[in-house]
Amino acid sequence: MSIDEDSAYASYVARFEARFGSKKPGEFVKFGNTMIQRLSRDNFPHRLEQYLYWHKECKRLLGSGST
């Protein structure tokens, strides 16, 4: 599956700003008891790759009946 990274990043920024307001890349916001950092365009592809890998693994494990 091919992902358009530019489109995915634009969606990420839109969701981030809708929830936390306009922040510069690298700035932190509080999410519950956790501080999260807005990703820069350069850092986004690696995080997207990690997310897609773990999403696929979780679906595979749940589909196999593992608990």
Short mmCIF file of N, CA, C and O in Angstrom, two decimals:
data_model
loop_
_atom_site.label_atom_id
_atom_site.label_comp_id
_atom_site.label_asym_id
_atom_site.label_seq_id
_atom_site.Cartn_x
_atom_site.Cartn_y
_atom_site.Cartn_z
N MET A 1 0.85 -1.18 0.00
CA MET A 1 0.00 0.00 0.00
C MET A 1 0.89 1.24 0.00
O MET A 1 1.80 1.35 0.79
N SER A 2 0.60 2.15 -0.89
CA SER A 2 1.38 3.37 -1.00
C SER A 2 0.64 4.52 -0.32
O SER A 2 -0.55 4.71 -0.54
N ILE A 3 1.36 5.25 0.50
CA ILE A 3 0.78 6.38 1.22
C ILE A 3 1.36 7.68 0.67
O ILE A 3 2.57 7.79 0.51
N ASP A 4 0.52 8.64 0.40
CA ASP A 4 0.97 9.97 0.00
C ASP A 4 1.36 10.71 1.28
O ASP A 4 0.50 11.16 2.03
N GLU A 5 2.66 10.81 1.54
CA GLU A 5 3.14 11.41 2.79
C GLU A 5 2.75 12.88 2.93
O GLU A 5 2.47 13.34 4.03
N ASP A 6 2.73 13.62 1.82
CA ASP A 6 2.34 15.03 1.89
C ASP A 6 0.89 15.18 2.33
O ASP A 6 0.58 16.01 3.19
N SER A 7 0.03 14.36 1.78
CA SER A 7 -1.38 14.39 2.15
C SER A 7 -1.58 13.92 3.60
O SER A 7 -2.37 14.51 4.34
N ALA A 8 -0.85 12.87 3.99
CA ALA A 8 -0.94 12.36 5.36
C ALA A 8 -0.46 13.41 6.35
O ALA A 8 -1.07 13.60 7.41
N TYR A 9 0.61 14.12 6.02
CA TYR A 9 1.12 15.16 6.92
C TYR A 9 0.12 16.32 7.01
O TYR A 9 -0.12 16.84 8.10
N ALA A 10 -0.46 16.71 5.89
CA ALA A 10 -1.46 17.78 5.91
C ALA A 10 -2.65 17.40 6.79
O ALA A 10 -3.15 18.23 7.56
N SER A 11 -3.07 16.15 6.73
CA SER A 11 -4.17 15.67 7.58
C SER A 11 -3.77 15.68 9.05
O SER A 11 -4.55 16.07 9.92
N TYR A 12 -2.53 15.26 9.32
CA TYR A 12 -2.01 15.27 10.70
C TYR A 12 -2.02 16.69 11.26
O TYR A 12 -2.49 16.93 12.37
N VAL A 13 -1.51 17.65 10.48
CA VAL A 13 -1.46 19.04 10.93
C VAL A 13 -2.87 19.57 11.17
O VAL A 13 -3.12 20.23 12.19
N ALA A 14 -3.80 19.27 10.30
CA ALA A 14 -5.18 19.72 10.46
C ALA A 14 -5.79 19.17 11.75
O ALA A 14 -6.44 19.90 12.50
N ARG A 15 -5.59 17.87 12.01
CA ARG A 15 -6.12 17.26 13.24
C ARG A 15 -5.44 17.85 14.47
O ARG A 15 -6.09 18.15 15.47
N PHE A 16 -4.12 18.02 14.41
CA PHE A 16 -3.37 18.56 15.54
C PHE A 16 -3.85 19.98 15.86
O PHE A 16 -4.12 20.30 17.03
N GLU A 17 -3.96 20.82 14.84
CA GLU A 17 -4.36 22.21 15.07
C GLU A 17 -5.82 22.33 15.50
O GLU A 17 -6.15 23.21 16.29
N ALA A 18 -6.67 21.45 15.02
CA ALA A 18 -8.07 21.47 15.46
C ALA A 18 -8.17 21.16 16.94
O ALA A 18 -9.02 21.71 17.65
N ARG A 19 -7.31 20.28 17.41
CA ARG A 19 -7.36 19.88 18.81
C ARG A 19 -6.56 20.79 19.74
O ARG A 19 -6.99 21.08 20.85
N PHE A 20 -5.39 21.25 19.29
CA PHE A 20 -4.48 21.98 20.17
C PHE A 20 -4.20 23.42 19.75
O PHE A 20 -3.48 24.13 20.44
N GLY A 21 -4.71 23.85 18.63
CA GLY A 21 -4.43 25.19 18.14
C GLY A 21 -3.13 25.21 17.35
O GLY A 21 -2.45 24.20 17.21
N SER A 22 -2.81 26.37 16.87
CA SER A 22 -1.62 26.52 16.02
C SER A 22 -0.35 26.46 16.86
O SER A 22 -0.16 27.29 17.77
N LYS A 23 0.47 25.49 16.60
CA LYS A 23 1.77 25.32 17.28
C LYS A 23 2.83 25.10 16.22
O LYS A 23 2.57 24.50 15.18
N LYS A 24 4.03 25.55 16.51
CA LYS A 24 5.15 25.33 15.59
C LYS A 24 5.67 23.90 15.76
O LYS A 24 5.58 23.33 16.85
N PRO A 25 6.22 23.34 14.69
CA PRO A 25 6.83 22.01 14.82
C PRO A 25 7.89 22.01 15.93
O PRO A 25 8.67 22.95 16.05
N GLY A 26 7.85 20.97 16.75
CA GLY A 26 8.77 20.85 17.86
C GLY A 26 8.20 21.33 19.18
O GLY A 26 8.70 20.99 20.24
N GLU A 27 7.12 22.13 19.15
CA GLU A 27 6.50 22.62 20.38
C GLU A 27 5.70 21.49 21.03
O GLU A 27 5.21 20.58 20.36
N PHE A 28 5.58 21.56 22.34
CA PHE A 28 4.84 20.57 23.12
C PHE A 28 3.49 21.10 23.54
O PHE A 28 3.31 22.30 23.75
N VAL A 29 2.53 20.18 23.67
CA VAL A 29 1.21 20.48 24.21
C VAL A 29 0.87 19.39 25.23
O VAL A 29 1.43 18.30 25.19
N LYS A 30 -0.01 19.72 26.14
CA LYS A 30 -0.42 18.75 27.15
C LYS A 30 -1.64 17.99 26.67
O LYS A 30 -2.62 18.57 26.21
N PHE A 31 -1.57 16.66 26.76
CA PHE A 31 -2.67 15.77 26.38
C PHE A 31 -2.92 14.89 27.59
O PHE A 31 -2.22 13.90 27.81
N GLY A 32 -3.91 15.27 28.41
CA GLY A 32 -4.12 14.57 29.68
C GLY A 32 -2.91 14.81 30.57
O GLY A 32 -2.54 15.95 30.84
N ASN A 33 -2.27 13.73 31.00
CA ASN A 33 -1.07 13.84 31.82
C ASN A 33 0.21 13.68 31.01
O ASN A 33 1.28 13.51 31.56
N THR A 34 0.09 13.72 29.69
CA THR A 34 1.22 13.46 28.81
C THR A 34 1.52 14.69 27.96
O THR A 34 0.61 15.36 27.49
N MET A 35 2.80 14.95 27.78
CA MET A 35 3.22 16.02 26.87
C MET A 35 3.50 15.38 25.51
O MET A 35 4.20 14.38 25.43
N ILE A 36 2.93 15.96 24.46
CA ILE A 36 3.21 15.46 23.12
C ILE A 36 3.80 16.60 22.29
O ILE A 36 3.51 17.77 22.52
N GLN A 37 4.60 16.22 21.34
CA GLN A 37 5.31 17.19 20.52
C GLN A 37 4.75 17.19 19.10
O GLN A 37 4.56 16.13 18.52
N ARG A 38 4.51 18.37 18.56
CA ARG A 38 4.07 18.45 17.17
C ARG A 38 5.24 18.06 16.28
O ARG A 38 6.35 18.55 16.43
N LEU A 39 4.99 17.15 15.37
CA LEU A 39 6.03 16.65 14.48
C LEU A 39 6.32 17.65 13.37
O LEU A 39 5.42 18.31 12.86
N SER A 40 7.57 17.70 12.98
CA SER A 40 7.95 18.47 11.80
C SER A 40 7.73 17.60 10.57
O SER A 40 7.57 16.38 10.68
N ARG A 41 7.75 18.21 9.41
CA ARG A 41 7.59 17.44 8.16
C ARG A 41 8.70 16.42 8.01
O ARG A 41 8.48 15.31 7.51
N ASP A 42 9.92 16.76 8.47
CA ASP A 42 11.05 15.83 8.35
C ASP A 42 10.91 14.62 9.27
O ASP A 42 11.36 13.53 8.92
N ASN A 43 10.30 14.78 10.43
CA ASN A 43 10.15 13.68 11.39
C ASN A 43 8.92 12.83 11.13
O ASN A 43 8.80 11.73 11.65
N PHE A 44 7.99 13.34 10.34
CA PHE A 44 6.72 12.66 10.14
C PHE A 44 6.83 11.30 9.45
O PHE A 44 6.18 10.34 9.90
N PRO A 45 7.60 11.14 8.36
CA PRO A 45 7.61 9.84 7.66
C PRO A 45 8.01 8.66 8.55
O PRO A 45 7.42 7.58 8.47
N HIS A 46 8.98 8.86 9.44
CA HIS A 46 9.41 7.78 10.33
C HIS A 46 8.29 7.40 11.29
O HIS A 46 8.02 6.21 11.50
N ARG A 47 7.61 8.39 11.87
CA ARG A 47 6.51 8.10 12.79
C ARG A 47 5.35 7.44 12.07
O ARG A 47 4.70 6.55 12.60
N LEU A 48 5.08 7.88 10.84
CA LEU A 48 4.01 7.26 10.05
C LEU A 48 4.34 5.81 9.78
O LEU A 48 3.47 4.93 9.91
N GLU A 49 5.57 5.53 9.43
CA GLU A 49 6.01 4.16 9.17
C GLU A 49 5.84 3.29 10.41
O GLU A 49 5.34 2.17 10.33
N GLN A 50 6.22 3.80 11.57
CA GLN A 50 6.06 3.06 12.82
C GLN A 50 4.58 2.79 13.11
O GLN A 50 4.21 1.69 13.50
N TYR A 51 3.76 3.82 12.94
CA TYR A 51 2.33 3.66 13.18
C TYR A 51 1.74 2.59 12.28
O TYR A 51 1.00 1.71 12.74
N LEU A 52 2.04 2.64 10.99
CA LEU A 52 1.49 1.68 10.05
C LEU A 52 1.94 0.26 10.37
O LEU A 52 1.16 -0.69 10.26
N TYR A 53 3.20 0.11 10.79
CA TYR A 53 3.70 -1.22 11.16
C TYR A 53 2.91 -1.77 12.35
O TYR A 53 2.43 -2.92 12.30
N TRP A 54 2.77 -0.99 13.41
CA TRP A 54 2.10 -1.49 14.61
C TRP A 54 0.60 -1.66 14.38
O TRP A 54 -0.03 -2.56 14.95
N HIS A 55 0.01 -0.83 13.56
CA HIS A 55 -1.40 -1.00 13.22
C HIS A 55 -1.62 -2.35 12.52
O HIS A 55 -2.54 -3.10 12.85
N LYS A 56 -0.75 -2.64 11.56
CA LYS A 56 -0.83 -3.90 10.82
C LYS A 56 -0.61 -5.10 11.76
O LYS A 56 -1.34 -6.10 11.68
N GLU A 57 0.37 -5.00 12.66
CA GLU A 57 0.64 -6.09 13.60
C GLU A 57 -0.55 -6.33 14.54
O GLU A 57 -0.91 -7.48 14.79
N CYS A 58 -1.14 -5.27 15.04
CA CYS A 58 -2.30 -5.42 15.94
C CYS A 58 -3.48 -6.07 15.22
O CYS A 58 -4.13 -6.96 15.77
N LYS A 59 -3.73 -5.64 13.98
CA LYS A 59 -4.81 -6.25 13.22
C LYS A 59 -4.52 -7.73 12.97
O LYS A 59 -5.42 -8.57 13.05
N ARG A 60 -3.26 -8.06 12.67
CA ARG A 60 -2.88 -9.45 12.42
C ARG A 60 -3.08 -10.29 13.68
O ARG A 60 -3.67 -11.38 13.63
N LEU A 61 -2.65 -9.79 14.81
CA LEU A 61 -2.79 -10.54 16.07
C LEU A 61 -4.25 -10.71 16.46
O LEU A 61 -4.66 -11.80 16.88
N LEU A 62 -5.03 -9.66 16.33
CA LEU A 62 -6.45 -9.77 16.67
C LEU A 62 -7.17 -10.70 15.72
O LEU A 62 -8.06 -11.44 16.12
N GLY A 63 -6.78 -10.68 14.46
CA GLY A 63 -7.38 -11.56 13.46
C GLY A 63 -7.04 -13.01 13.67
O GLY A 63 -7.79 -13.92 13.28
N SER A 64 -5.89 -13.27 14.31
CA SER A 64 -5.49 -14.66 14.53
C SER A 64 -6.10 -15.25 15.80
O SER A 64 -5.91 -16.43 16.08
N GLY A 65 -6.80 -14.41 16.57
CA GLY A 65 -7.41 -14.90 17.80
C GLY A 65 -6.50 -14.75 19.01
O GLY A 65 -6.86 -15.16 20.11
N SER A 66 -5.34 -14.18 18.85
CA SER A 66 -4.44 -13.93 19.99
C SER A 66 -5.04 -12.91 20.91
O SER A 66 -5.75 -12.01 20.50
N THR A 67 -4.73 -13.06 22.20
CA THR A 67 -5.22 -12.08 23.17
C THR A 67 -4.08 -11.55 23.99
O THR A 67 -3.02 -12.08 24.03
#
